[in-house]
Amino acid sequence: MANELSLAVAGSGKTRSLVHYCASLPNERRVAVTTFTQANQAVLSSRLAHAAGDHADIHVMGWFAFLLRHFARPFLPFKFPRRRVLGFNFEGKPHRMAKGRSRFLDSRDFAYACELGRLAFELIGESNGALMRRLECIYDELLIDEVQDLSAHDWNILDSLLQSSIRIKMVGDFRQAVLATNPRSSKNKRYAYTRAFDWFREREERNVVHISESCTTWRYRPEIAAFVDTIFGAEWGFPPTKSKNHRSTGHDGVFLVHPDHVYPYVKSFDPQCLRYSASSGKKWDLDFMNFRAAKGTQHERILIVPTGPIKKFLHDGTLLDPGPAASFYVASTRAFQSVAIVIEKAHACGLSWWKPSNQ
Amino acid sequence: MINKVKISGYRIFREFELEPHKKLNLLVGANESGKSTLLEAMILALTGRINGRRVPDELNPFWFNTDIVNEFVANRRAGKRVAPPEIRIELFFEDRDELQSLCGAINTDVPTRACPGTSLSIAPNPEYAEEFEAWLEEPSPILPIEYYMDEWRDFADNRLTKRPRQLVTAVIDSRTIRSTSGVDYHLRQILADHLKPFERTAISLGYREAKVALSDTGLRSINERIGASQAPLHDKPISLAMDQSARTSWETAITPHVDGIPFALSGQGQQAAIKISLAMDRHSDRAAFVMIEEPENHLSHTSLAALVSRMSDLAGKQQQLFVTTHSSFVLNRLGIDSLMLVSPTTAARIPELKPDTVRYFQKLPGYDTLRLALAERIVLVEGPSDEIVFERIFKDLYGKRPMDLGIDTLSMRGLSLSRALELCSVLGKRVAAVRDNDGFDPDELRESETDWLCKDTIELFIGDVAYGTTLEPQLVYFNGEGLMRSILGVSPKADLSKWMQREKTEVALRIAESEKSIKAPDYLRQAAEFIHG
């Protein structure tokens, strides 16, 4: 069986297809399922318990946990004899010029999250094959959800995994690449974001992986689909999204809302409010969720407080940089029925305005 | 299976390393040499338990090596900041596919090496660092184990909470056979390992249903009577039912029967035999370790023979056996090449022994090879009379019996001298062998043993043909007839040499008890000097 990459737009049922796939496997297959966000991990675990509860050997874990458990912890002494990984440092960063052990471990011997990929990759080589042999004996399949979020050294690790006897199945959407595991890393920059797609194409030509694409969403309305396709310029070469959500509620599609009308809008439609970070949208006392945290969630309606570049994009059509574009794409695709964007003026986008009925 | 055992700081083992045989390991050693401790340590690292109980329940200050603790205390009192004593037991396994989940480089091998393995460590608990430091103000040789913690991990640095399923371990320990329920933890473990999961479920279900059925039948009339009782004790109805809680699960209610007799009531020898055959199931397809402590205990010679032949039949395919023994019989029958000589630093294995020598001892299982293995220095003589006379000569020369100096005098009793010398040579023993010339040229006789002779460690001593062909004429030659007659109390009428030939043992005994010293024949004196060193 060949390795597989399924690319699919937001809301096309990627998680569901993973769960179905797991349920279809023979009971004795030993499977690791890795994800990038806690939320996604919880969703996957509970759905798997429901659909494939009789499979005792399906293990869901975060990508970092996977690297810690099977790479860093067992094999660290190959780089640093007599040392053990005693914990995980998610937030911290090594000193810019840090060399040797202090590059990877803090003073308590906790592994830095941002350097874990590099550590794991180097251990593959330094363990003289012991690491990969161990992994091959433990797992028959490795499923990677949100593969677009791999970054830097993760790609080299994936290359090693693709050459192993473990069957790799990946799902992802390069338009959603918002969570780079190491933002500061320069390694493999050329694969960043959508260029990761070319990386896979290269491997498809060498018959290492088979790629399939799905452009149909079951989640958001055709109007939303048409709008989010415009976030990325034509040069990215993404195929247009088709929507199969034909449910209508009387308020469907993408709307512009003047800042003065935010409270009436929220009162009328009760949307989930989204903002880029805690520092944006301060003027409204609303129950906000940040873009990053919204990943993997879905809501009937949403209201977005845009960033400066998003406003510029709506107003004069200036395209967003890849990172912010992906982030705006993720936010906009969270809704089933309607997306409202708070803005004073937006000439370029041609979207319609929502106004309270008394005006 | 287990490729290497490393122990540090545990009881008698300060630093200990052992590379066991793949299949069968016969652990022998003098008392207090650490045989049982070695088994105990391996069981600890394999199962996380000792005598069926978890480490924290059994941990006591005497687990720590006394020398290490004393040095530590002395150093601390002298103001040196040395690290506190720790215990570490590591088991390195063969690099097999099914053991890979235990594989990693978290072990003490240098240079760094990844292989499957488990380790148990007992080290100070960082949470009690302050309390421990306070105790160190006035340290004593009784370590405060309350401030220690145990960690049982595999080499991949995963903390283990129960025995990994690949490491099926059967412990046959004749000391614990006499447990109150008759079925001890180890036996229950063995039984559980025997059952497939669906069999276990079936038993569990059947047992529960039987209990329900009993509530419906046997207890029904009682319940009806209680229900009809005129003065209820309580306003809600009361009835009796079988206890369905986990406390009364089938595991505690099921016990093996032997020919219809409950296991606990059968003889101790039989109990040991049953445990061993259950543990060494021919059909067991899993990798397994079997630890047997002194199988010779509680067994008659014939049942031991039967048991040993069963063990040697079953040993091999899947299981790695560790057997401690004090019995030469067990040792010879199971194969002297599997011998491991345990000392507090290592367990030496015999490097190479000719296969026909192994077979030779298997056919002569009564021979006391264990004495050869355990002695520091050995004198090999032909028979009992040579043994007695040599001991007397030695005492006259050095004022002490050979045994007091760690020299064991062993009589060959017809055993091939070459085989014994080969064994001593691979065991690295210092040996003085003594034999009669029987009328042949000593140089010719030496010829056949040259393979095993070694100038400073193994030497063969033979009397000159001119002074007599056996011990008795040699004694007469060196002491003169008059002295011999007086020592032996032989009347002048009797023929001295005929009497001595006829009454060999009596001659030896009378020499041993004589108040007068005798002059040693040259070859015996040389042998005594050689072995005394």
Short mmCIF file of C-alpha atoms in Angstrom, two decimals, chain A residues 60-346:
data_model
loop_
_atom_site.label_atom_id
_atom_site.label_comp_id
_atom_site.label_asym_id
_atom_site.label_seq_id
_atom_site.Cartn_x
_atom_site.Cartn_y
_atom_site.Cartn_z
CA VAL A 60 -3.94 9.63 19.13
CA MET A 61 -1.23 12.07 20.09
CA GLY A 62 0.08 15.52 19.28
CA TRP A 63 2.97 15.79 16.83
CA PHE A 64 5.23 17.04 19.64
CA ALA A 65 4.23 14.13 21.86
CA PHE A 66 5.03 11.80 18.98
CA LEU A 67 8.50 13.30 18.58
CA LEU A 68 9.15 13.28 22.31
CA ARG A 69 7.95 9.74 22.93
CA HIS A 70 9.56 8.01 19.97
CA PHE A 71 12.51 10.22 19.05
CA ALA A 72 13.84 12.52 21.75
CA ARG A 73 13.26 10.57 24.95
CA PRO A 74 14.50 7.12 23.91
CA PHE A 75 17.48 8.27 21.85
CA LEU A 76 18.75 11.55 23.34
CA PRO A 77 22.01 9.94 24.63
CA PHE A 78 23.14 9.49 21.02
CA LYS A 79 23.63 13.27 20.92
CA PHE A 80 24.22 13.93 24.59
CA PRO A 81 25.48 10.87 26.47
CA ARG A 82 23.99 10.17 29.90
CA ARG A 83 21.32 12.88 29.44
CA ARG A 84 17.58 12.41 29.63
CA VAL A 85 14.72 14.61 28.45
CA LEU A 86 13.07 15.54 31.73
CA GLY A 87 10.24 17.66 30.39
CA PHE A 88 8.88 19.85 27.61
CA ASN A 89 9.34 23.60 27.24
CA PHE A 90 6.58 24.80 24.93
CA GLU A 91 7.02 28.57 25.18
CA GLY A 92 10.73 29.05 25.72
CA LYS A 93 13.42 29.57 23.08
CA PRO A 94 17.13 28.85 23.25
CA HIS A 95 19.54 31.74 23.04
CA ARG A 96 20.05 32.75 19.39
CA MET A 97 23.66 31.61 19.34
CA ALA A 98 23.13 28.56 21.56
CA LYS A 99 25.26 25.58 20.54
CA GLY A 100 25.22 21.92 21.53
CA ARG A 101 22.94 20.82 24.33
CA SER A 102 21.69 24.31 25.23
CA ARG A 103 20.27 24.62 21.71
CA PHE A 104 17.81 21.79 22.43
CA LEU A 105 17.39 21.60 26.19
CA ASP A 106 16.85 24.29 28.80
CA SER A 107 18.64 24.38 32.15
CA ARG A 108 16.22 21.81 33.61
CA ASP A 109 16.79 19.48 30.63
CA PHE A 110 13.32 20.22 29.26
CA ALA A 111 13.22 20.01 25.45
CA TYR A 112 12.41 23.25 23.60
CA ALA A 113 9.32 22.78 21.44
CA CYS A 114 10.77 25.01 18.72
CA GLU A 115 13.91 22.86 18.35
CA LEU A 116 12.29 19.49 18.87
CA GLY A 117 11.95 18.81 15.14
CA ARG A 118 15.63 19.39 14.54
CA LEU A 119 16.60 17.26 17.54
CA ALA A 120 14.31 14.45 16.40
CA PHE A 121 15.63 14.57 12.85
CA GLU A 122 19.28 14.50 13.93
CA LEU A 123 18.60 11.56 16.24
CA ILE A 124 17.25 9.53 13.30
CA GLY A 125 20.73 9.62 11.79
CA GLU A 126 22.78 9.43 14.97
CA SER A 127 20.98 6.37 16.33
CA ASN A 128 22.38 4.36 13.39
CA GLY A 129 18.98 3.10 12.34
CA ALA A 130 17.83 2.04 15.81
CA LEU A 131 15.22 4.80 15.96
CA MET A 132 13.51 3.96 12.68
CA ARG A 133 13.70 0.23 13.32
CA ARG A 134 11.98 0.74 16.65
CA LEU A 135 9.24 2.86 15.10
CA GLU A 136 8.69 0.34 12.29
CA CYS A 137 8.23 -2.43 14.85
CA ILE A 138 5.76 -0.41 16.92
CA TYR A 139 3.47 1.02 14.23
CA ASP A 140 2.02 -0.28 10.97
CA GLU A 141 0.43 3.04 10.05
CA LEU A 142 0.99 6.68 10.80
CA LEU A 143 -1.83 9.14 10.12
CA ILE A 144 -0.96 12.82 10.12
CA ASP A 145 -3.82 15.26 10.39
CA GLU A 146 -3.30 18.91 9.35
CA VAL A 147 -0.11 17.99 7.51
CA GLN A 148 0.17 21.57 6.25
CA ASP A 149 1.27 22.60 9.74
CA LEU A 150 4.50 20.64 9.57
CA SER A 151 7.44 22.99 9.45
CA ALA A 152 11.17 23.17 9.02
CA HIS A 153 12.83 19.93 10.17
CA ASP A 154 9.50 18.13 10.32
CA TRP A 155 9.75 17.80 6.56
CA ASN A 156 13.02 15.91 6.83
CA ILE A 157 11.49 13.66 9.46
CA LEU A 158 8.57 13.05 7.12
CA ASP A 159 11.03 12.17 4.35
CA SER A 160 12.56 9.47 6.57
CA LEU A 161 9.13 8.20 7.53
CA LEU A 162 8.05 8.02 3.87
CA GLN A 163 11.01 5.72 3.22
CA SER A 164 10.17 3.43 6.13
CA SER A 165 7.94 0.35 6.12
CA ILE A 166 5.27 2.32 8.00
CA ARG A 167 2.33 3.29 5.83
CA ILE A 168 1.83 7.05 5.99
CA LYS A 169 -1.52 8.69 5.34
CA MET A 170 -1.74 12.46 5.54
CA VAL A 171 -4.62 14.87 5.25
CA GLY A 172 -4.39 18.64 5.08
CA ASP A 173 -5.17 21.89 3.38
CA PHE A 174 -2.31 24.17 2.51
CA ARG A 175 -4.60 27.15 2.63
CA GLN A 176 -4.86 26.54 6.37
CA ALA A 177 -1.16 26.61 7.20
CA VAL A 178 -1.27 28.90 10.20
CA LEU A 179 0.61 27.02 12.87
CA ALA A 180 4.26 26.90 11.96
CA THR A 181 5.94 24.72 14.60
CA ASN A 182 9.04 26.89 14.62
CA PRO A 183 8.37 30.43 13.35
CA ARG A 184 12.02 31.45 13.67
CA SER A 185 13.51 28.54 11.82
CA SER A 186 15.00 29.24 8.43
CA LYS A 187 15.53 25.59 7.54
CA ASN A 188 13.35 24.48 4.64
CA LYS A 189 11.87 27.96 4.26
CA ARG A 190 11.25 27.10 0.67
CA TYR A 191 8.63 24.60 1.77
CA ALA A 192 6.81 27.11 3.90
CA TYR A 193 3.08 27.37 3.46
CA THR A 194 1.74 26.53 0.06
CA ARG A 195 5.10 25.66 -1.33
CA ALA A 196 4.83 22.52 0.72
CA PHE A 197 2.58 21.41 -2.08
CA ASP A 198 5.52 21.41 -4.49
CA TRP A 199 7.46 19.31 -1.99
CA PHE A 200 4.77 16.65 -2.18
CA ARG A 201 4.50 16.92 -5.99
CA GLU A 202 8.21 16.17 -6.19
CA ARG A 203 7.70 13.03 -4.10
CA GLU A 204 4.67 12.02 -6.09
CA GLU A 205 6.81 12.01 -9.22
CA ARG A 206 9.20 9.65 -7.44
CA ASN A 207 6.26 7.43 -6.51
CA VAL A 208 6.82 7.92 -2.78
CA VAL A 209 3.39 9.33 -2.15
CA HIS A 210 0.05 9.49 -3.95
CA ILE A 211 -1.82 12.81 -3.84
CA SER A 212 -5.56 13.25 -4.11
CA GLU A 213 -7.49 16.50 -3.97
CA SER A 214 -11.02 17.33 -2.95
CA CYS A 215 -12.54 20.77 -3.49
CA THR A 216 -16.02 20.16 -2.16
CA THR A 217 -17.09 21.59 1.19
CA TRP A 218 -20.10 20.46 3.16
CA ARG A 219 -19.78 23.23 5.64
CA TYR A 220 -19.98 26.78 4.31
CA ARG A 221 -22.37 28.35 1.81
CA PRO A 222 -21.43 28.83 -1.87
CA GLU A 223 -21.19 32.61 -1.29
CA ILE A 224 -18.60 32.04 1.44
CA ALA A 225 -16.75 29.55 -0.78
CA ALA A 226 -16.55 32.08 -3.60
CA PHE A 227 -15.29 34.77 -1.22
CA VAL A 228 -12.58 32.68 0.48
CA ASP A 229 -11.25 31.61 -2.92
CA THR A 230 -10.41 35.27 -3.58
CA ILE A 231 -8.19 35.48 -0.46
CA PHE A 232 -5.41 33.69 -2.35
CA GLY A 233 -4.35 35.16 -5.67
CA ALA A 234 -4.64 33.14 -8.86
CA GLU A 235 -0.86 32.53 -8.91
CA TRP A 236 -1.23 30.03 -6.03
CA GLY A 237 -3.10 27.78 -8.44
CA PHE A 238 -5.69 26.53 -5.97
CA PRO A 239 -8.71 24.96 -7.64
CA PRO A 240 -12.06 26.71 -6.93
CA THR A 241 -14.10 25.45 -4.00
CA LYS A 242 -17.51 23.87 -4.56
CA SER A 243 -20.11 24.08 -1.82
CA LYS A 244 -22.83 21.57 -1.10
CA ASN A 245 -24.42 23.60 1.66
CA HIS A 246 -27.72 24.72 0.10
CA ARG A 247 -29.53 25.28 3.38
CA SER A 248 -30.94 28.77 3.58
CA THR A 249 -31.77 30.81 6.66
CA GLY A 250 -32.59 34.21 5.17
CA HIS A 251 -29.16 35.58 6.09
CA ASP A 252 -26.57 33.58 4.15
CA GLY A 253 -23.25 34.63 2.68
CA VAL A 254 -20.61 37.26 3.44
CA PHE A 255 -21.62 40.68 4.77
CA LEU A 256 -19.92 43.91 5.69
CA VAL A 257 -20.91 45.53 9.00
CA HIS A 258 -20.09 49.10 9.96
CA PRO A 259 -18.46 49.42 13.44
CA ASP A 260 -21.50 51.35 14.62
CA HIS A 261 -23.76 48.43 13.79
CA VAL A 262 -21.80 45.67 15.56
CA TYR A 263 -24.03 45.47 18.65
CA PRO A 264 -27.32 45.40 16.69
CA TYR A 265 -25.81 42.73 14.40
CA VAL A 266 -24.72 40.57 17.32
CA LYS A 267 -28.15 41.02 18.88
CA SER A 268 -29.90 39.91 15.68
CA PHE A 269 -27.73 36.94 14.71
CA ASP A 270 -25.70 35.87 17.78
CA PRO A 271 -22.54 35.05 15.78
CA GLN A 272 -19.30 33.64 17.17
CA CYS A 273 -16.99 36.67 17.24
CA LEU A 274 -13.43 36.17 15.98
CA ARG A 275 -10.38 38.41 16.23
CA TYR A 276 -6.72 38.05 15.33
CA SER A 277 -5.45 38.32 18.91
CA ALA A 278 -6.38 39.64 22.33
CA SER A 279 -5.20 43.12 21.34
CA SER A 280 -7.69 43.50 18.51
CA GLY A 281 -11.39 44.32 18.76
CA LYS A 282 -10.94 45.82 22.23
CA LYS A 283 -13.60 48.39 21.69
CA TRP A 284 -16.37 45.82 21.84
CA ASP A 285 -17.37 43.89 24.87
CA LEU A 286 -17.97 40.60 23.10
CA ASP A 287 -17.10 36.98 23.71
CA PHE A 288 -14.18 36.75 21.25
CA MET A 289 -12.22 33.76 20.07
CA ASN A 290 -8.75 34.24 18.53
CA PHE A 291 -8.12 33.05 14.93
CA ARG A 292 -5.57 30.51 16.07
CA ALA A 293 -7.83 28.99 18.67
CA ALA A 294 -10.75 28.90 16.22
CA LYS A 295 -8.95 26.38 14.04
CA GLY A 296 -10.85 23.11 13.96
CA THR A 297 -14.07 24.64 15.33
CA GLN A 298 -17.30 25.35 13.40
CA HIS A 299 -20.17 27.74 14.03
CA GLU A 300 -23.51 28.69 12.51
CA ARG A 301 -22.47 32.34 12.03
CA ILE A 302 -19.33 34.32 12.67
CA LEU A 303 -18.34 37.95 12.97
CA ILE A 304 -14.74 38.89 12.18
CA VAL A 305 -12.84 41.93 13.44
CA PRO A 306 -10.25 42.26 10.65
CA THR A 307 -6.60 43.23 10.92
CA GLY A 308 -5.14 46.22 9.03
CA PRO A 309 -3.94 44.16 6.07
CA ILE A 310 -7.33 42.40 5.81
CA LYS A 311 -9.05 45.80 5.71
CA LYS A 312 -6.62 46.89 3.01
CA PHE A 313 -7.36 43.76 1.02
CA LEU A 314 -11.10 44.38 1.20
CA HIS A 315 -10.74 48.05 0.45
CA ASP A 316 -8.23 48.17 -2.41
CA GLY A 317 -7.59 44.52 -3.26
CA THR A 318 -3.97 44.32 -2.00
CA LEU A 319 -3.29 40.62 -1.51
CA LEU A 320 -2.30 39.37 1.93
CA ASP A 321 1.06 37.73 2.68
CA PRO A 322 0.81 33.93 2.79
CA GLY A 323 0.72 33.68 6.62
CA PRO A 324 -1.99 36.27 7.23
CA ALA A 325 -3.90 34.96 4.19
CA ALA A 326 -3.98 31.45 5.65
CA SER A 327 -5.05 32.81 8.98
CA PHE A 328 -7.92 34.86 7.44
CA TYR A 329 -8.92 31.81 5.38
CA VAL A 330 -9.17 29.67 8.51
CA ALA A 331 -11.28 32.30 10.28
CA SER A 332 -13.66 32.82 7.36
CA THR A 333 -14.28 29.13 6.81
CA ARG A 334 -15.53 28.48 10.37
CA ALA A 335 -19.15 29.41 9.58
CA PHE A 336 -21.93 27.32 8.05
CA GLN A 337 -24.22 30.16 6.98
CA SER A 338 -22.81 33.64 7.33
CA VAL A 339 -19.62 35.62 7.73
CA ALA A 340 -19.80 39.26 8.83
CA ILE A 341 -16.76 41.53 8.65
CA VAL A 342 -16.50 44.71 10.71
CA ILE A 343 -15.20 47.57 8.49
CA GLU A 344 -15.76 51.24 7.70
CA LYS A 345 -15.19 51.17 3.96
CA ALA A 346 -14.47 48.36 1.49
#
